[in-house]
mmCIF file of C-alpha atoms in Angstrom:
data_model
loop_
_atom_site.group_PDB
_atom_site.id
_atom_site.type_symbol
_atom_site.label_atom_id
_atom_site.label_comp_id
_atom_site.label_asym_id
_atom_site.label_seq_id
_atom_site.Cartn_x
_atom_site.Cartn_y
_atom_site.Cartn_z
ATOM 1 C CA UNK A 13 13.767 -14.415 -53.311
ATOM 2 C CA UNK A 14 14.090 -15.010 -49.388
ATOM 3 C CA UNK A 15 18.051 -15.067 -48.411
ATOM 4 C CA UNK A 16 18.505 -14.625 -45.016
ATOM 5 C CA UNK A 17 21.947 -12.742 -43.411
ATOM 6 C CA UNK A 18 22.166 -12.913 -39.601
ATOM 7 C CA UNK A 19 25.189 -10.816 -38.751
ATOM 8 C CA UNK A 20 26.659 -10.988 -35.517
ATOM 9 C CA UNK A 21 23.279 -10.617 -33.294
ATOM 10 C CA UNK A 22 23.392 -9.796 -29.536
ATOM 11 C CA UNK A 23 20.744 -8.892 -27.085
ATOM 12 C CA UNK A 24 20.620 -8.798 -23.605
ATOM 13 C CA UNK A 25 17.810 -8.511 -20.981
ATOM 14 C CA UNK A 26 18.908 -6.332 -18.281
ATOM 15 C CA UNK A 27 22.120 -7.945 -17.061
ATOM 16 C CA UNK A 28 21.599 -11.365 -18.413
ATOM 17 C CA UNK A 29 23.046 -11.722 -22.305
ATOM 18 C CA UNK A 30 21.175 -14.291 -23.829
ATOM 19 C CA UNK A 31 22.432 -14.081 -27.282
ATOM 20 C CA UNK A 32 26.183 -13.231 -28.171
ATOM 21 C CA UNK A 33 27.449 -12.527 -31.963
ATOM 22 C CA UNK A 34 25.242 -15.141 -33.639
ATOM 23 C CA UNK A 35 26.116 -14.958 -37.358
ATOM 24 C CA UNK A 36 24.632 -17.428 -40.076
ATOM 25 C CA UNK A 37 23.488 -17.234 -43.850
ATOM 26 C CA UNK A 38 19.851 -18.849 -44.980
ATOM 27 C CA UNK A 39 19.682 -19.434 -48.666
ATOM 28 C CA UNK A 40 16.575 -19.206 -50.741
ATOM 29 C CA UNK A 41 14.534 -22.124 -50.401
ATOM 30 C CA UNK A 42 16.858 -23.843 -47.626
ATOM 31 C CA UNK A 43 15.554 -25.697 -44.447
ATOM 32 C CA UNK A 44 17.611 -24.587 -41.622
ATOM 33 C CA UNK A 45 16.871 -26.432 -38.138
ATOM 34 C CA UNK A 46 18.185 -24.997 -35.323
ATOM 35 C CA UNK A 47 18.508 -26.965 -31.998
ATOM 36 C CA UNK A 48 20.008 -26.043 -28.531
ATOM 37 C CA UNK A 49 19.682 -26.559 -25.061
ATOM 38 C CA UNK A 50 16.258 -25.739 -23.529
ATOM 39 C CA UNK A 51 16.242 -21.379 -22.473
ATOM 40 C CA UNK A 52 19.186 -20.739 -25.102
ATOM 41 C CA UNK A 53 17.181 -17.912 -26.450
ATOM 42 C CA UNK A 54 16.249 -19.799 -29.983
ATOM 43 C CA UNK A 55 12.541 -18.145 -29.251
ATOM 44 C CA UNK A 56 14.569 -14.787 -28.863
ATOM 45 C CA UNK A 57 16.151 -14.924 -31.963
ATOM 46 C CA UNK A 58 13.083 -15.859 -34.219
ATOM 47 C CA UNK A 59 11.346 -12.644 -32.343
ATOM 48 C CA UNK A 60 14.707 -10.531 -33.369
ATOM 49 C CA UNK A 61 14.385 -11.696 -36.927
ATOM 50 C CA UNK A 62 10.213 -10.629 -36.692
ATOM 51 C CA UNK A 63 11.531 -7.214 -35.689
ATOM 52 C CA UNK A 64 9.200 -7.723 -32.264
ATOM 53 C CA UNK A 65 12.769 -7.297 -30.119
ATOM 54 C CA UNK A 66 15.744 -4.639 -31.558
ATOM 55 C CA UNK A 67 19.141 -6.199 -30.968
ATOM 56 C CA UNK A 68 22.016 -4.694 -29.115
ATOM 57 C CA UNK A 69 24.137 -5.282 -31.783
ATOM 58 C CA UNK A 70 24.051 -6.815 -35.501
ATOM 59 C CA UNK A 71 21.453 -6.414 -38.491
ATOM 60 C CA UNK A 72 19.454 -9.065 -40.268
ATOM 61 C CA UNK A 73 19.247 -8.196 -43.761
ATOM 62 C CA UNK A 74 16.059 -10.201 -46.518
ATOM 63 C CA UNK A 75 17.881 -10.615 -49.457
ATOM 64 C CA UNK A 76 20.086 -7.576 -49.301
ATOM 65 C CA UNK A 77 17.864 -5.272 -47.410
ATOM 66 C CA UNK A 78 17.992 -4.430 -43.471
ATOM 67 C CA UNK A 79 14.827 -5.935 -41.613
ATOM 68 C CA UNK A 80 16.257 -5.102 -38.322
ATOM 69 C CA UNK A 81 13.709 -4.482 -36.240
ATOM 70 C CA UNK A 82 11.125 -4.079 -38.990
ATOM 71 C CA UNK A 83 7.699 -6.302 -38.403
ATOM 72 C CA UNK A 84 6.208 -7.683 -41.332
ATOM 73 C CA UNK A 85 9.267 -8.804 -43.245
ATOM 74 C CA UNK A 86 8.328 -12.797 -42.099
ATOM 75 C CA UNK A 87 5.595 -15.148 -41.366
ATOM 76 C CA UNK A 88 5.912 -16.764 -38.246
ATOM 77 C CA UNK A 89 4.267 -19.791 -36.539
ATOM 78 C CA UNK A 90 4.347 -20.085 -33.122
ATOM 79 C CA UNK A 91 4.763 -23.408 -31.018
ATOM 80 C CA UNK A 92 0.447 -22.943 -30.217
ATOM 81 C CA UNK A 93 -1.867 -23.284 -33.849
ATOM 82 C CA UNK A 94 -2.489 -19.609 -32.693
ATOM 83 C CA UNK A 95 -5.901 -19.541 -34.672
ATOM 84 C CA UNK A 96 -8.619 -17.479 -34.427
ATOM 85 C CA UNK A 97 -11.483 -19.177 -32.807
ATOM 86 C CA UNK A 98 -14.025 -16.918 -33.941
ATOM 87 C CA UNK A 99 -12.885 -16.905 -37.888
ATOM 88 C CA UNK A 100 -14.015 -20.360 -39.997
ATOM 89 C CA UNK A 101 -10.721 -22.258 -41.329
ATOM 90 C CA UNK A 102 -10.778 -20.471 -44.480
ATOM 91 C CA UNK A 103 -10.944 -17.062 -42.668
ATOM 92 C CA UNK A 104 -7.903 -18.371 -40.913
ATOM 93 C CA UNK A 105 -5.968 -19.034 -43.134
ATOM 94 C CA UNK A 106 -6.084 -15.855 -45.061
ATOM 95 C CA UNK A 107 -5.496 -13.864 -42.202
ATOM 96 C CA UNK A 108 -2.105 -12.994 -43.517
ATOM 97 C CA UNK A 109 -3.146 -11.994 -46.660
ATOM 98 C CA UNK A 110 -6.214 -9.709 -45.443
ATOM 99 C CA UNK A 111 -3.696 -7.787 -43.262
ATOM 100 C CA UNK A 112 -1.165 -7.234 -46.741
ATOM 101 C CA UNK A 113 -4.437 -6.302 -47.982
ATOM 102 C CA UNK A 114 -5.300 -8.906 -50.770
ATOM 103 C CA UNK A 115 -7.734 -12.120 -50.053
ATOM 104 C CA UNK A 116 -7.166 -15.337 -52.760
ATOM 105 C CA UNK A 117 -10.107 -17.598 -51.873
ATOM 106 C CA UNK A 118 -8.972 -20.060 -54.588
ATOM 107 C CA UNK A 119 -5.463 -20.611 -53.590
ATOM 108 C CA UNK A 120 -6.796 -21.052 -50.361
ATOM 109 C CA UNK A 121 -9.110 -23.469 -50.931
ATOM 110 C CA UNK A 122 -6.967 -25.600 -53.148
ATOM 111 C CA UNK A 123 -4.218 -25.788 -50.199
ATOM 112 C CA UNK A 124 -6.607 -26.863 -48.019
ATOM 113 C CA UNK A 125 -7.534 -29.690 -50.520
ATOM 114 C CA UNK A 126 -3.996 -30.950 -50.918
ATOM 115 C CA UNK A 127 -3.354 -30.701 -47.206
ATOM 116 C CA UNK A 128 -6.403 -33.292 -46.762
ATOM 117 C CA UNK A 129 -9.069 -30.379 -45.339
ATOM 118 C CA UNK A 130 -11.499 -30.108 -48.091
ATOM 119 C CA UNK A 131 -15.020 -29.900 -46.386
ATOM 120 C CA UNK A 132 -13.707 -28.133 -43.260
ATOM 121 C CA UNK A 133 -13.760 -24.725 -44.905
ATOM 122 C CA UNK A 134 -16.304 -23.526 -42.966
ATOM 123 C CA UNK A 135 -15.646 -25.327 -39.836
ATOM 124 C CA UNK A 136 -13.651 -23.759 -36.704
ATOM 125 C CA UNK A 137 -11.050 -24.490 -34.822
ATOM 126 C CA UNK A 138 -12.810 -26.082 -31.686
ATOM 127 C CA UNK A 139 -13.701 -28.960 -34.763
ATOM 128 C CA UNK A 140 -10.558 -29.695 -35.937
ATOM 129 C CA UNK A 141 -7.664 -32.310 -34.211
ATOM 130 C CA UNK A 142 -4.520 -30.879 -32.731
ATOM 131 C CA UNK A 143 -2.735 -32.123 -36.313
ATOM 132 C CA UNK A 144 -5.746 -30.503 -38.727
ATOM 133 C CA UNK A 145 -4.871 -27.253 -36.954
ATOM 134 C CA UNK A 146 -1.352 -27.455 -37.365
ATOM 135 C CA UNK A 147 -2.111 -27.723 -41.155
ATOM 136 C CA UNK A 148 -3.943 -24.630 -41.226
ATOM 137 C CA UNK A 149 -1.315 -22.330 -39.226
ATOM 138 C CA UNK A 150 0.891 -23.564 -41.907
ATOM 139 C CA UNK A 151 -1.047 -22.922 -44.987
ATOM 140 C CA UNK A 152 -1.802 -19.527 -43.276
ATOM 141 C CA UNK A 153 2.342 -18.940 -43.472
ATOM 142 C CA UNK A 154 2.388 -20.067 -46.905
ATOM 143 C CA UNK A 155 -0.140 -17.931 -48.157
ATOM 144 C CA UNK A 156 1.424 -14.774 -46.343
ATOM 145 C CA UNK A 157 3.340 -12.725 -48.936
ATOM 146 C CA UNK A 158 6.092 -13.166 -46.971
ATOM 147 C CA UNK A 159 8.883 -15.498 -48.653
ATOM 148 C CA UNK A 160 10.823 -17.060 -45.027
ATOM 149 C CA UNK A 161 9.115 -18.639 -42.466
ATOM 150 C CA UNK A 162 9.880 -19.163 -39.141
ATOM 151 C CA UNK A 163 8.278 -22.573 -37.239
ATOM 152 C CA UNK A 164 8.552 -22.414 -33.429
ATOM 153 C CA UNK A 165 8.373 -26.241 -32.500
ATOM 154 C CA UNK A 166 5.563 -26.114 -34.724
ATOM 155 C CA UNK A 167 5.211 -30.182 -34.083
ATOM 156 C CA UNK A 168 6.133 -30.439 -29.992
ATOM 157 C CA UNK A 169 2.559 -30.817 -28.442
ATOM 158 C CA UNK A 170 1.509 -33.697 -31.397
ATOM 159 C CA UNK A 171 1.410 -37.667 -30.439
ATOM 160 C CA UNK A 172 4.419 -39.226 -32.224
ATOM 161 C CA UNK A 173 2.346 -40.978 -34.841
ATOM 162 C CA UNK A 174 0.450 -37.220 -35.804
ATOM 163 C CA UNK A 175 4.029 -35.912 -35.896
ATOM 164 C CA UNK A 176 5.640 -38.009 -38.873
ATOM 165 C CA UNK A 177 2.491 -37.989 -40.441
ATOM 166 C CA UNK A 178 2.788 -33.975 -40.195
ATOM 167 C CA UNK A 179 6.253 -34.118 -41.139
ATOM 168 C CA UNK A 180 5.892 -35.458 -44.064
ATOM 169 C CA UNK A 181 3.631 -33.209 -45.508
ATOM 170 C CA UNK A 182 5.513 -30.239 -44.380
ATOM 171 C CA UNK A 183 8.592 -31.562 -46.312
ATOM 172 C CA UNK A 184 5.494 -32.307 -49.336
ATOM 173 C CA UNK A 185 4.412 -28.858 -49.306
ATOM 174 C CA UNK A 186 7.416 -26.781 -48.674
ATOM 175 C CA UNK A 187 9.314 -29.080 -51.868
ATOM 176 C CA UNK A 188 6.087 -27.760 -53.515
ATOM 177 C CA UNK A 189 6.645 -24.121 -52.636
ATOM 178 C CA UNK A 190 10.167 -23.644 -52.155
ATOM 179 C CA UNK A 191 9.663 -21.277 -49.328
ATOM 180 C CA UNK A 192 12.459 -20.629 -47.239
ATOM 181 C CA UNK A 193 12.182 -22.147 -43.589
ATOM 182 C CA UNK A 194 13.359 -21.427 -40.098
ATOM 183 C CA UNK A 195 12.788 -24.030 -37.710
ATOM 184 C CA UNK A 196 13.039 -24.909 -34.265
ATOM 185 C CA UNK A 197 13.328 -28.051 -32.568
ATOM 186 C CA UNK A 198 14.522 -30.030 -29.575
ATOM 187 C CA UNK A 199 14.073 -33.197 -31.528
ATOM 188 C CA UNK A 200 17.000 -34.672 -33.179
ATOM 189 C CA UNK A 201 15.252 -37.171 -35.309
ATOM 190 C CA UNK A 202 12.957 -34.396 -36.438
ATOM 191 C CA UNK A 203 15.828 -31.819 -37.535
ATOM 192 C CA UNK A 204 17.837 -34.662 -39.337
ATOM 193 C CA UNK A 205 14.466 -36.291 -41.280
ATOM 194 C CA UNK A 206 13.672 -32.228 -42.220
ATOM 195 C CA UNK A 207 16.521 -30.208 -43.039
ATOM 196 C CA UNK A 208 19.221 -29.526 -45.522
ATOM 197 C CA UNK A 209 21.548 -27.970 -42.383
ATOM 198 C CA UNK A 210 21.262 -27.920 -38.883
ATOM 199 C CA UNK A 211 22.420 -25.339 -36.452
ATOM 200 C CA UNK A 212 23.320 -26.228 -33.041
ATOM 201 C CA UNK A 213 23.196 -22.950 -30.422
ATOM 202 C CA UNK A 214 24.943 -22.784 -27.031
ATOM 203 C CA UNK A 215 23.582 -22.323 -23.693
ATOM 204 C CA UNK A 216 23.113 -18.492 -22.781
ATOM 205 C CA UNK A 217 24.101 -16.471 -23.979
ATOM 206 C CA UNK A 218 23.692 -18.546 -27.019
ATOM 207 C CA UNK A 219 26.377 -18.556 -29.905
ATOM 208 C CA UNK A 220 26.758 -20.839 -33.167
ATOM 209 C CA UNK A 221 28.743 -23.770 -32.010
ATOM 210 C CA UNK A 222 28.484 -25.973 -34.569
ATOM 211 C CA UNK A 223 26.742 -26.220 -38.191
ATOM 212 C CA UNK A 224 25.760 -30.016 -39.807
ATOM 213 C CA UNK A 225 25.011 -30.271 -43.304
ATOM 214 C CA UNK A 226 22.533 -33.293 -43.872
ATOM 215 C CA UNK A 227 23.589 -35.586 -46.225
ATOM 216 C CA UNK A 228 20.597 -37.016 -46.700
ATOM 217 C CA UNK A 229 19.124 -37.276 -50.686
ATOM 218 C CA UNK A 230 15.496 -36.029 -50.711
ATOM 219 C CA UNK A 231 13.379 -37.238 -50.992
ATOM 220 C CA UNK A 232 12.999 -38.452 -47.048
ATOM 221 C CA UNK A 233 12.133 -41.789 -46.512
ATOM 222 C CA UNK A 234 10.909 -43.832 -43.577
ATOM 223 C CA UNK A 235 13.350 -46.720 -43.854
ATOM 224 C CA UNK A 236 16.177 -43.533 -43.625
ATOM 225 C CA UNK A 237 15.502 -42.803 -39.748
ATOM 226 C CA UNK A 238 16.259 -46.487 -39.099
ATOM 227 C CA UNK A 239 19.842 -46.456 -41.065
ATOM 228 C CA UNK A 240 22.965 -46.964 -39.362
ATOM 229 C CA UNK A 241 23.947 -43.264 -40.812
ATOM 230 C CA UNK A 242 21.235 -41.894 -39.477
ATOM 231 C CA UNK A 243 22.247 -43.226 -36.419
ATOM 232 C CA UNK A 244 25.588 -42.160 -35.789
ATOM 233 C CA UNK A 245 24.679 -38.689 -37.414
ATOM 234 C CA UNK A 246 21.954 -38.063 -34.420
ATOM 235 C CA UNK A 247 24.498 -39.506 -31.982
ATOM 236 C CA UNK A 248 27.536 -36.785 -33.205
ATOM 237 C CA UNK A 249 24.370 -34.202 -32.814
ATOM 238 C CA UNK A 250 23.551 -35.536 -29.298
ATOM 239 C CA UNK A 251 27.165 -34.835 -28.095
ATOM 240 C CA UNK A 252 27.052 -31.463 -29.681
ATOM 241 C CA UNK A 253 24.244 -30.427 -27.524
ATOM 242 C CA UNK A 254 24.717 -32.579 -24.800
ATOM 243 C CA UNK A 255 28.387 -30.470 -23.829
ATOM 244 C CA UNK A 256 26.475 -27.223 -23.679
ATOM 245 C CA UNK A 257 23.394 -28.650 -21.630
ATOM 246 C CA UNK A 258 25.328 -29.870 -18.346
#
């Protein structure tokens, strides 16, 4: 289980409010995307729902119980890989695990089998590309105990080619697993070709402006992100965003 209640979150940093009453429901297994002007505080509210910052007003509650301010409750991947350049891959990615306090080698290596790293086990990070280390933050969130997952532009600093490609195998994985996902991205195409809804945040201090549910059938297909739906969906987006950006 991994349902997600925001309820009316605030937080302000000295005199500046950055985010005001943001309320929203994540359902078990959902893809939520959540775009908004750049400095809206969307990094701010994943580190709210991590318990790293205590809000000035509001609770998050994991199915039914109150996480606010509570670390641990999530799994979390930053924009940056964020691995550990002395562990080996598989050390990596069962950092989350070792810290809950229970290591499962063989669900570890089969992951990094299916996600096309089978032979790197006992490489490090300096030997991997930028995309072969994105795959291993990921599998190190999926193999955390915790059910939601938060992705920070997981994809931002990848060539566009190495993004799709990385795309699709998050949407291959996470239809495997079922996890419940956070994500956030300035990319329109991205949150459209990912997500079942999409949140679109204000400037600061940042509110809910506007929610789109993707009508999109999964599974995602190239030949989709060249439709004349698609189209006019990311241009109704674009004006979303575009009003609270000027």
């Amino acid at each position: 289980m991994s349902k997600l209640e925001i309820n009316h979150l605030s937080i302000s940093f000295g005199s500046q409010k950055i985010l005001d009453d943001i309320t929203f429901t994540a359902e078990e297994g959902e893809f939520i995307s959540i775009l908004g002007p750049s400095g809206s505080g969307k990094s701010t509210l994943f580190n709210l729902i991590g318990g790293i910052l205590i809000p000035d007003e509001g609770s998050i509650l994991l199915d039914g119980k109150e996480i606010t301010g509570k670390r641990g409750s999530i799994s979390y991947m930053p924009q940056s890989h964020a691995l550990m350049p002395w562990r080996t891959i598989l050390d990596n990615v069962l950092l989350g695990q070792e810290i809950a306090g229970k290591r499962d080698e063989k669900k570890a290596l089969e992951m990094l089998g299916k996600a096309g790293l089978k032979g790197y086990e006992k490489h490090y990070p300096h030997e991997l590309s930028g995309g072969m280390k994105q795959r291993v933050s990921f599998i190190r969130s999926l193999l955390s105990p915790q059910s939601l997952i938060c992705l920070d532009e997981p994809f931002s600093a990848l060539d566009e080619f190495t993004r799709f490609e990385m795309q699709n195998w998050l949407l291959s994985v996470w239809q495997q697993y079922k996890r419940t996902i956070l994500f956030i991205t300035h990319n329109i195409d991205e949150a459209l070709y990912l997500s079942d809804r999409i949140l679109v945040l204000s400037n600061k201090p940042a509110s809910v402006q506007k929610e789109f549910i993707v009508p999109f059938k999964r599974p995602r297909t190239e030949e989709m992100l060249y439709s004349a739906e698609f189209l006019k969906w990311k241009q109704d987006i674009y004006r979303e965003i575009k009003q609270y950006s000027l």
